[in-house]
Coordinates of C-alpha atoms in Angstrom, one line a residue:
M1 CA -5.0 -2.5 -13.0
M2 CA -8.6 -3.8 -13.2
G3 CA -7.4 -7.3 -12.2
L4 CA -5.6 -5.8 -9.2
A5 CA -8.6 -3.8 -8.2
R6 CA -10.9 -6.9 -8.5
K7 CA -8.5 -9.1 -6.5
M8 CA -8.3 -6.5 -3.7
A9 CA -12.1 -6.2 -3.7
I10 CA -12.4 -10.0 -3.5
L11 CA -9.9 -10.1 -0.6
G12 CA -11.7 -7.3 1.2
G13 CA -15.0 -9.1 0.7
M14 CA -13.6 -12.3 2.1
V15 CA -12.3 -10.4 5.2
L16 CA -15.7 -8.8 5.5
V17 CA -17.5 -12.1 5.4
L18 CA -15.2 -13.5 8.1
L19 CA -15.8 -10.5 10.2
I20 CA -19.6 -10.9 9.8
I21 CA -19.4 -14.6 10.8
L22 CA -17.2 -13.6 13.8
T23 CA -19.7 -11.0 14.9
C24 CA -22.7 -13.3 14.5
L25 CA -21.0 -16.1 16.5
S26 CA -20.0 -13.6 19.2
I27 CA -23.6 -12.2 19.4
I28 CA -25.0 -15.8 19.5
G29 CA -22.5 -16.7 22.2
R30 CA -23.4 -13.7 24.2
L31 CA -27.1 -14.4 23.9
L32 CA -26.7 -18.1 24.8
N33 CA -24.5 -17.2 27.7
G34 CA -27.2 -14.8 29.0
V35 CA -29.8 -17.6 28.7
L36 CA -27.5 -20.0 30.5
H37 CA -27.1 -17.5 33.3
G38 CA -30.9 -16.9 33.4
S39 CA -33.1 -18.2 36.2
L40 CA -35.0 -20.6 33.8
M41 CA -31.9 -22.6 32.8
Q42 CA -30.4 -22.3 36.3
G43 CA -33.7 -23.7 37.7
L44 CA -34.1 -26.5 35.1
A45 CA -30.5 -27.8 34.7
P46 CA -28.1 -25.9 36.9
A47 CA -25.2 -28.3 36.5
L48 CA -25.5 -28.3 32.6
S49 CA -25.9 -24.6 32.6
D50 CA -22.8 -24.1 34.8
W51 CA -20.8 -26.5 32.6
L52 CA -21.9 -24.8 29.3
I53 CA -21.2 -21.3 30.7
N54 CA -17.5 -22.2 30.6
Y55 CA -17.6 -22.9 26.8
I56 CA -20.4 -20.6 25.5
G57 CA -20.1 -16.9 25.4
P58 CA -19.0 -13.9 23.4
I59 CA -15.7 -14.2 21.4
N60 CA -13.0 -12.4 23.4
G61 CA -11.7 -9.4 21.6
D62 CA -14.2 -9.6 18.7
F63 CA -14.4 -5.8 18.4
E64 CA -10.6 -5.5 18.2
L65 CA -10.6 -7.9 15.2
V66 CA -13.6 -6.2 13.6
E67 CA -11.9 -2.8 14.0
A68 CA -8.7 -4.0 12.3
G69 CA -10.5 -6.0 9.6
V70 CA -12.9 -3.3 8.6
A71 CA -10.0 -0.8 8.1
F72 CA -8.4 -3.3 5.8
A73 CA -11.7 -4.0 3.9
I74 CA -12.4 -0.3 3.3
F75 CA -9.0 0.2 1.8
A76 CA -9.3 -3.0 -0.2
F77 CA -12.6 -1.8 -1.9
I78 CA -11.2 1.6 -2.9
P79 CA -9.3 0.4 -5.9
L80 CA -12.3 -1.1 -7.7
C81 CA -14.4 1.9 -6.7
Q82 CA -11.8 4.3 -8.1
I83 CA -11.1 2.5 -11.4
T84 CA -14.8 2.1 -12.2
S85 CA -15.7 5.6 -11.0
G86 CA -18.0 4.1 -8.4
H87 CA -17.6 6.9 -5.9
A88 CA -20.7 9.0 -5.1
S89 CA -20.9 12.1 -7.2
V90 CA -23.4 15.0 -7.7
D91 CA -23.9 15.5 -11.4
V92 CA -26.7 18.1 -11.2
V93 CA -24.5 21.0 -12.3
A94 CA -21.7 19.0 -14.0
N95 CA -24.2 17.6 -16.6
A96 CA -24.7 21.1 -17.9
F97 CA -21.0 21.6 -18.6
P98 CA -19.4 20.8 -21.9
V99 CA -17.5 17.5 -22.3
K100 CA -14.1 19.1 -22.1
V101 CA -15.0 20.8 -18.8
N102 CA -16.2 17.5 -17.3
R103 CA -13.0 15.8 -18.4
F104 CA -11.0 18.5 -16.8
L105 CA -13.0 18.1 -13.6
R106 CA -12.6 14.4 -13.6
M107 CA -8.9 14.8 -14.1
V108 CA -8.5 17.2 -11.2
V109 CA -10.6 15.0 -8.9
A110 CA -8.6 11.9 -9.9
I111 CA -5.3 13.7 -9.2
L112 CA -6.5 15.0 -5.9
F113 CA -7.8 11.6 -4.9
A114 CA -4.5 10.0 -5.8
G115 CA -2.7 12.6 -3.8
V116 CA -4.9 12.1 -0.8
L117 CA -4.5 8.3 -1.0
A118 CA -0.7 8.6 -1.3
L119 CA -0.7 10.9 1.8
I120 CA -2.9 8.4 3.8
T121 CA -0.6 5.6 2.8
E122 CA 2.4 7.5 3.9
R123 CA 0.8 8.3 7.2
L124 CA -0.3 4.7 7.7
G125 CA 3.3 3.7 7.1
A126 CA 4.6 6.2 9.7
G127 CA 1.9 5.0 12.1
M128 CA 2.8 1.4 11.6
V129 CA 6.5 2.1 12.3
G130 CA 5.6 4.0 15.4
K131 CA 3.4 1.2 16.7
Y132 CA 6.1 -1.3 15.9
Y133 CA 8.8 0.5 17.8
N134 CA 6.6 1.4 20.8
G135 CA 5.4 -2.2 21.2
E136 CA 1.7 -1.2 21.5
T137 CA -0.7 -4.1 21.7
S138 CA -4.5 -4.4 21.6
F139 CA -6.3 -4.4 25.0
L140 CA -7.9 -7.9 25.1
L141 CA -6.1 -10.0 22.6
E142 CA -2.8 -8.3 23.1
F143 CA -1.8 -8.7 19.5
P144 CA 0.6 -6.0 18.2
T145 CA -1.4 -3.1 16.8
W146 CA 1.2 -2.7 14.0
W147 CA -0.2 -5.8 12.4
A148 CA -3.5 -4.0 11.7
Y149 CA -1.6 -1.0 10.4
A150 CA 0.4 -3.3 8.2
A151 CA -2.7 -4.9 6.7
S152 CA -4.3 -1.5 6.1
L153 CA -1.0 -0.2 4.7
F154 CA -0.9 -3.0 2.1
A155 CA -4.5 -2.3 1.1
S156 CA -4.0 1.5 1.0
S157 CA -0.8 1.0 -1.0
M158 CA -2.7 -0.9 -3.6
A159 CA -5.5 1.7 -3.6
A160 CA -2.9 4.5 -4.1
V161 CA -1.3 2.6 -7.0
V162 CA -4.7 2.3 -8.7
A163 CA -5.6 5.9 -7.9
I164 CA -2.3 7.1 -9.4
Y165 CA -3.0 5.0 -12.5
V166 CA -6.5 6.5 -12.8
A167 CA -5.1 10.0 -12.4
I168 CA -2.6 9.3 -15.3
V169 CA -5.4 7.9 -17.4
R170 CA -7.7 10.8 -16.7
T171 CA -4.9 13.3 -17.5
T172 CA -4.2 11.4 -20.8
E173 CA -8.0 11.5 -21.6
F174 CA -8.1 15.2 -21.0
M175 CA -5.0 15.9 -23.1
T176 CA -6.0 13.6 -26.1
G177 CA -9.7 13.7 -26.0
R178 CA -9.9 9.9 -26.2
I179 CA -11.6 7.8 -23.5
E180 CA -9.3 5.2 -22.0
L181 CA -11.4 4.1 -19.1
W182 CA -15.1 3.7 -19.9
D183 CA -17.3 4.0 -16.9
G184 CA -20.6 5.0 -18.2
V185 CA -20.3 8.6 -17.2
E186 CA -19.5 10.0 -20.7
G187 CA -22.0 9.7 -23.5
E188 CA -21.3 9.6 -27.3
Q189 CA -18.6 11.8 -28.7

C-alpha cells in the first residue's frame, strides 16, 4: 500500500508541476500580449506587434485544465497523507489520554475517513456517469467534463483503497495492541 500511495503522490506531483508550468506560460503570454497591445510597442514596431499578437497570449482554457488537474492532484496526494498519518491533527488533549484511548480514537478516525472517502468516490462515480450521459463539455475547450470526473474518480478510488487498508490496520492495532503502521505518533510501549 505504501508503494501505491507513493506512486499516486508522484503522479499527482507531476500533474501539479504541469499545471504550474501551464499557469506560468499563460500568465507570461497574457503579460506579453498586453505589452504588445501597449502604446510603446505599437509606436515602435506596429507591424511586428500586430504579427506577434496573433501568436502570443494567454493559453485558452487554462483555468479549465487547472480546475480538472487540481482535483485529480488533491485526490492523488490523499493516500500518502493517510498512510503516513500526515493529516493535520490537534493533539493538545489527546496527548493526555492513555495509549489505549489514543489507539481507539485513531481507529475511529481511520474508519470514518475511509467511509467518507468511499462515499466521495461513489458520488464521483455517479457524477461521472451523469456527465457522460448528458454530454456536458467545458466552456472554452469543450472537452467532455466526464474526463475530469474520471481522472478524479481514479485518484479517489486509490485514496479510498488506501484509507480502507489504514482503517483495517488501525482496527487490528487497537485489538492486538501491536503497532503495524509506524508514523511517529506513538512513543515507546
